[in-house]
Amino acid sequence: MATAYDQFILFGDSITQESGTQERGFGFARALQNAYIRRLDIVNRGLSGYNTDQAVKVLPTIIPSPEQARIRFLMIFFGANDASLPEAQDNQHVPIPRYKENLAKIITHPAVVAHKPRIVLVAPPPVNEYLIWIGDKAKGYDKPSRTAIGTKSYADAACELGKELGIPVLNLWSAFMSKTGWSIGEPVPGSLDIAQNSILVDLMHDGLHLNPTGYYILYDELIKLIAEQWPDQLPDDLPYVLPRWNEPSEWASFESS
């Protein structure tokens, strides 16, 4: 009797890719895997450096057919690279209208729709220009490749798209900002125009990629969103796919080999 685990796919850029490491401490993907162990397969499809133009192109190779595996959850987490400035030397920039269009293409792609997955759209987190500038200078750039206010625009765009399509949005930008004490109308933390924010230093080790504290916020916010949107899909409410070793009644459907 073959048994397949449904998948929880994490589709994103380097922030998603690096969520599988434990070198710095808490790892988002590892924690999610532990939470759903024996219930769902957590599949990390984080692709460092990718923007949404590239994500759309590779999507058909990321998504299995329903005959190969069933996708129960799809987390889509792009924007950090799209938000790179148009003139930045990394050439990762994608204008906001096309960024939203690309996210919509992913969400409505036939390969995705075939699974009818529960989709979570993640709005990109803030950036800390102070730390980004250190890394960009080392690369020979003449100014920071991303700005705090620019990244906010991409987070806002992701939230707008989620509302338009009726897709739940995990607003990581707002979740991080709530830790800084920022209020609407104030200068955006992370900008070189104001003093460096110590909270953002704690959350992102290079001004862009997350520290364990940042990944923990992502994990906590995801579990909260699942509890709100699909409470029956919380880890503790899902049954094991394979029977427990010491429960005879659960083995009734398995024939002796």
Tab-separated table of C-alpha atoms in Angstrom:
chain	number	residue	atom	x	y	z
A	1	MET	CA	0.000	0.000	0.000
A	2	ALA	CA	1.681	3.227	-1.165
A	3	THR	CA	1.057	6.313	0.955
A	4	ALA	CA	1.827	9.845	-0.206
A	5	TYR	CA	2.143	12.856	2.028
A	6	ASP	CA	0.455	16.056	0.871
A	7	GLN	CA	2.922	18.890	0.331
A	8	PHE	CA	3.378	22.316	1.873
A	9	ILE	CA	5.495	24.129	-0.735
A	10	LEU	CA	7.537	27.199	0.176
A	11	PHE	CA	8.154	29.088	-3.092
A	12	GLY	CA	10.350	32.149	-2.828
A	13	ASP	CA	13.774	33.723	-3.113
A	14	SER	CA	16.863	33.555	-0.908
A	15	ILE	CA	14.928	34.423	2.240
A	16	THR	CA	12.976	31.210	1.692
A	17	GLN	CA	16.034	29.224	0.582
A	18	GLU	CA	17.990	30.218	3.700
A	19	SER	CA	15.056	29.382	5.977
A	20	GLY	CA	16.229	25.773	5.844
A	21	THR	CA	19.555	26.455	7.524
A	22	GLN	CA	20.183	26.242	11.248
A	23	GLU	CA	23.649	27.765	11.191
A	24	ARG	CA	22.456	30.969	12.862
A	25	GLY	CA	19.852	29.318	15.088
A	26	PHE	CA	16.096	29.072	14.572
A	27	GLY	CA	15.212	28.099	10.991
A	28	PHE	CA	11.700	28.748	9.666
A	29	ALA	CA	11.499	25.811	7.243
A	30	ARG	CA	13.004	23.422	9.784
A	31	ALA	CA	10.525	24.528	12.442
A	32	LEU	CA	7.615	24.108	10.032
A	33	GLN	CA	8.883	20.653	9.093
A	34	ASN	CA	9.033	19.691	12.746
A	35	ALA	CA	5.522	21.019	13.382
A	36	TYR	CA	4.019	19.039	10.491
A	37	ILE	CA	6.197	15.942	10.798
A	38	ARG	CA	4.294	12.779	9.719
A	39	ARG	CA	1.421	14.977	8.535
A	40	LEU	CA	2.667	17.050	5.573
A	41	ASP	CA	5.900	17.218	3.593
A	42	ILE	CA	7.497	20.669	3.794
A	43	VAL	CA	9.137	21.348	0.425
A	44	ASN	CA	11.569	24.292	0.324
A	45	ARG	CA	11.695	25.735	-3.188
A	46	GLY	CA	13.532	28.916	-2.260
A	47	LEU	CA	15.660	30.164	-5.173
A	48	SER	CA	18.335	32.682	-4.239
A	49	GLY	CA	18.348	35.856	-6.322
A	50	TYR	CA	15.074	35.148	-8.114
A	51	ASN	CA	12.541	37.859	-8.837
A	52	THR	CA	8.958	37.225	-9.957
A	53	ASP	CA	9.877	37.336	-13.664
A	54	GLN	CA	12.093	34.308	-13.096
A	55	ALA	CA	9.628	32.672	-10.704
A	56	VAL	CA	6.911	32.652	-13.364
A	57	LYS	CA	9.280	31.031	-15.860
A	58	VAL	CA	10.312	28.155	-13.587
A	59	LEU	CA	6.917	27.611	-11.942
A	60	PRO	CA	5.955	24.615	-14.151
A	61	THR	CA	9.090	22.789	-13.002
A	62	ILE	CA	8.340	23.552	-9.329
A	63	ILE	CA	4.764	22.297	-9.209
A	64	PRO	CA	4.207	18.523	-9.471
A	65	SER	CA	1.151	17.132	-11.184
A	66	PRO	CA	-1.687	15.987	-8.895
A	67	GLU	CA	-0.770	12.417	-9.867
A	68	GLN	CA	2.760	12.915	-8.519
A	69	ALA	CA	1.856	14.676	-5.279
A	70	ARG	CA	-0.938	16.740	-3.827
A	71	ILE	CA	-0.190	20.310	-2.746
A	72	ARG	CA	-2.231	21.295	0.295
A	73	PHE	CA	-0.437	24.589	1.005
A	74	LEU	CA	1.514	26.936	-1.246
A	75	MET	CA	3.378	29.838	0.345
A	76	ILE	CA	4.471	32.468	-2.194
A	77	PHE	CA	7.181	34.804	-0.912
A	78	PHE	CA	8.747	37.158	-3.463
A	79	GLY	CA	9.443	40.870	-3.618
A	80	ALA	CA	12.784	41.445	-1.923
A	81	ASN	CA	14.588	41.250	-5.275
A	82	ASP	CA	11.828	42.824	-7.361
A	83	ALA	CA	12.149	45.863	-5.071
A	84	SER	CA	15.769	46.397	-6.056
A	85	LEU	CA	16.093	49.883	-7.593
A	86	PRO	CA	15.769	50.186	-11.398
A	87	GLU	CA	19.286	51.581	-11.652
A	88	ALA	CA	20.834	49.035	-9.267
A	89	GLN	CA	23.732	47.042	-10.665
A	90	ASP	CA	22.204	43.703	-9.681
A	91	ASN	CA	19.560	44.037	-12.454
A	92	GLN	CA	16.894	42.334	-10.309
A	93	HIS	CA	14.296	45.107	-10.457
A	94	VAL	CA	10.722	44.361	-11.536
A	95	PRO	CA	8.268	47.310	-11.681
A	96	ILE	CA	5.353	47.105	-9.253
A	97	PRO	CA	2.621	46.605	-11.900
A	98	ARG	CA	4.509	43.637	-13.372
A	99	TYR	CA	5.341	42.353	-9.884
A	100	LYS	CA	1.619	42.170	-9.099
A	101	GLU	CA	0.911	40.660	-12.508
A	102	ASN	CA	3.553	37.992	-11.967
A	103	LEU	CA	2.201	37.068	-8.542
A	104	ALA	CA	-1.263	36.774	-10.057
A	105	LYS	CA	0.118	34.519	-12.801
A	106	ILE	CA	1.599	32.219	-10.162
A	107	ILE	CA	-1.600	32.098	-8.123
A	108	THR	CA	-3.821	31.439	-11.145
A	109	HIS	CA	-1.468	29.182	-13.107
A	110	PRO	CA	-3.253	25.983	-14.244
A	111	ALA	CA	-0.564	23.830	-12.604
A	112	VAL	CA	-1.348	25.495	-9.264
A	113	VAL	CA	-5.128	25.641	-9.691
A	114	ALA	CA	-5.197	21.891	-10.416
A	115	HIS	CA	-4.304	21.282	-6.760
A	116	LYS	CA	-6.768	23.806	-5.278
A	117	PRO	CA	-4.163	24.570	-2.606
A	118	ARG	CA	-4.533	26.840	0.374
A	119	ILE	CA	-2.396	29.776	-0.749
A	120	VAL	CA	-0.519	32.143	1.540
A	121	LEU	CA	0.966	35.253	-0.068
A	122	VAL	CA	3.800	36.793	1.954
A	123	ALA	CA	4.456	40.524	1.681
A	124	PRO	CA	8.235	41.167	1.754
A	125	PRO	CA	9.825	42.409	4.977
A	126	PRO	CA	11.498	45.814	5.434
A	127	VAL	CA	15.129	46.460	4.594
A	128	ASN	CA	17.837	48.191	6.606
A	129	GLU	CA	19.716	50.486	4.229
A	130	TYR	CA	22.583	50.874	6.702
A	131	LEU	CA	23.520	47.189	6.529
A	132	ILE	CA	22.600	46.806	2.851
A	133	TRP	CA	24.959	49.652	2.006
A	134	ILE	CA	27.849	47.851	3.706
A	135	GLY	CA	27.334	44.811	1.499
A	136	ASP	CA	26.660	46.812	-1.658
A	137	LYS	CA	29.786	48.933	-1.210
A	138	ALA	CA	31.813	45.742	-0.912
A	139	LYS	CA	30.383	44.699	-4.292
A	140	GLY	CA	31.466	47.976	-5.847
A	141	TYR	CA	28.013	49.553	-6.048
A	142	ASP	CA	27.811	53.341	-5.924
A	143	LYS	CA	24.683	53.418	-3.711
A	144	PRO	CA	22.357	51.002	-1.882
A	145	SER	CA	20.482	48.633	-4.195
A	146	ARG	CA	17.261	48.880	-2.163
A	147	THR	CA	15.494	51.503	-0.092
A	148	ALA	CA	13.242	51.211	2.922
A	149	ILE	CA	10.431	53.229	1.357
A	150	GLY	CA	10.722	51.362	-1.944
A	151	THR	CA	10.378	47.967	-0.291
A	152	LYS	CA	7.310	49.200	1.577
A	153	SER	CA	5.679	49.872	-1.800
A	154	TYR	CA	6.160	46.236	-2.818
A	155	ALA	CA	4.749	44.996	0.480
A	156	ASP	CA	1.736	47.247	-0.053
A	157	ALA	CA	1.339	45.897	-3.606
A	158	ALA	CA	1.331	42.288	-2.362
A	159	CYS	CA	-1.354	43.180	0.184
A	160	GLU	CA	-3.411	44.895	-2.512
A	161	LEU	CA	-3.218	41.845	-4.760
A	162	GLY	CA	-4.233	39.531	-1.950
A	163	LYS	CA	-7.314	41.653	-1.339
A	164	GLU	CA	-8.145	41.737	-5.063
A	165	LEU	CA	-7.872	37.953	-5.430
A	166	GLY	CA	-9.233	36.979	-2.043
A	167	ILE	CA	-5.904	35.395	-1.036
A	168	PRO	CA	-4.735	35.562	2.616
A	169	VAL	CA	-1.646	37.753	3.009
A	170	LEU	CA	1.001	37.369	5.674
A	171	ASN	CA	2.177	40.972	5.951
A	172	LEU	CA	5.734	40.455	7.130
A	173	TRP	CA	6.542	44.133	6.571
A	174	SER	CA	3.909	45.194	9.098
A	175	ALA	CA	4.855	42.392	11.501
A	176	PHE	CA	8.456	43.632	11.562
A	177	MET	CA	7.406	47.279	11.763
A	178	SER	CA	5.213	46.554	14.785
A	179	LYS	CA	8.383	45.515	16.618
A	180	THR	CA	10.082	48.849	15.847
A	181	GLY	CA	7.270	50.970	17.271
A	182	TRP	CA	6.753	52.694	13.923
A	183	SER	CA	3.471	54.539	13.296
A	184	ILE	CA	1.906	55.613	10.005
A	185	GLY	CA	3.091	59.078	9.025
A	186	GLU	CA	6.510	58.692	10.638
A	187	PRO	CA	9.738	58.223	8.634
A	188	VAL	CA	10.181	54.574	7.680
A	189	PRO	CA	12.743	52.740	9.847
A	190	GLY	CA	15.655	51.384	7.854
A	191	SER	CA	16.160	54.568	5.858
A	192	LEU	CA	19.581	56.224	5.794
A	193	ASP	CA	17.756	59.503	6.382
A	194	ILE	CA	17.100	58.618	10.033
A	195	ALA	CA	19.081	56.910	12.778
A	196	GLN	CA	19.592	53.166	12.388
A	197	ASN	CA	16.886	51.112	14.062
A	198	SER	CA	18.294	48.540	16.470
A	199	ILE	CA	15.274	46.266	16.101
A	200	LEU	CA	15.870	45.885	12.360
A	201	VAL	CA	19.514	45.035	13.127
A	202	ASP	CA	18.236	42.202	15.325
A	203	LEU	CA	15.810	40.957	12.663
A	204	MET	CA	18.070	41.022	9.568
A	205	HIS	CA	21.766	40.180	9.654
A	206	ASP	CA	22.690	42.030	6.445
A	207	GLY	CA	19.772	44.391	6.109
A	208	LEU	CA	17.885	41.997	3.816
A	209	HIS	CA	18.174	38.359	4.953
A	210	LEU	CA	16.611	37.283	8.210
A	211	ASN	CA	18.151	36.470	11.543
A	212	PRO	CA	16.566	33.710	13.664
A	213	THR	CA	14.458	36.375	15.401
A	214	GLY	CA	13.079	37.416	12.019
A	215	TYR	CA	12.369	33.847	10.970
A	216	TYR	CA	10.581	33.225	14.243
A	217	ILE	CA	8.230	36.129	13.501
A	218	LEU	CA	7.566	34.642	10.051
A	219	TYR	CA	6.808	31.248	11.621
A	220	ASP	CA	4.609	32.716	14.341
A	221	GLU	CA	2.645	34.846	11.868
A	222	LEU	CA	2.129	31.863	9.543
A	223	ILE	CA	0.739	29.684	12.318
A	224	LYS	CA	-1.559	32.550	13.367
A	225	LEU	CA	-2.785	32.938	9.780
A	226	ILE	CA	-3.466	29.203	9.449
A	227	ALA	CA	-5.347	29.284	12.764
A	228	GLU	CA	-7.512	32.137	11.458
A	229	GLN	CA	-8.096	30.864	7.916
A	230	TRP	CA	-7.952	27.069	8.195
A	231	PRO	CA	-8.036	26.076	11.881
A	232	ASP	CA	-8.539	22.421	10.972
A	233	GLN	CA	-5.111	22.480	9.284
A	234	LEU	CA	-3.079	23.351	12.362
A	235	PRO	CA	-0.376	20.719	12.963
A	236	ASP	CA	-1.887	19.272	16.133
A	237	ASP	CA	-5.279	18.912	14.450
A	238	LEU	CA	-4.021	16.810	11.549
A	239	PRO	CA	-3.739	13.031	11.840
A	240	TYR	CA	-0.564	11.114	11.132
A	241	VAL	CA	-0.392	9.761	7.592
A	242	LEU	CA	1.054	6.412	8.723
A	243	PRO	CA	-0.124	4.502	11.808
A	244	ARG	CA	1.564	4.730	15.175
A	245	TRP	CA	3.665	1.704	15.952
A	246	ASN	CA	1.707	0.805	19.108
A	247	GLU	CA	-1.900	1.343	17.942
A	248	PRO	CA	-3.249	-1.983	16.548
A	249	SER	CA	-6.522	-0.410	15.392
A	250	GLU	CA	-4.625	1.933	13.059
A	251	TRP	CA	-3.012	-1.053	11.334
A	252	ALA	CA	-6.287	-2.632	10.305
A	253	SER	CA	-6.094	-1.284	6.747
A	254	PHE	CA	-2.557	-2.600	6.229
A	255	GLU	CA	-2.175	-6.115	4.942
A	256	SER	CA	0.681	-8.329	5.998
A	257	SER	CA	3.437	-8.567	3.452
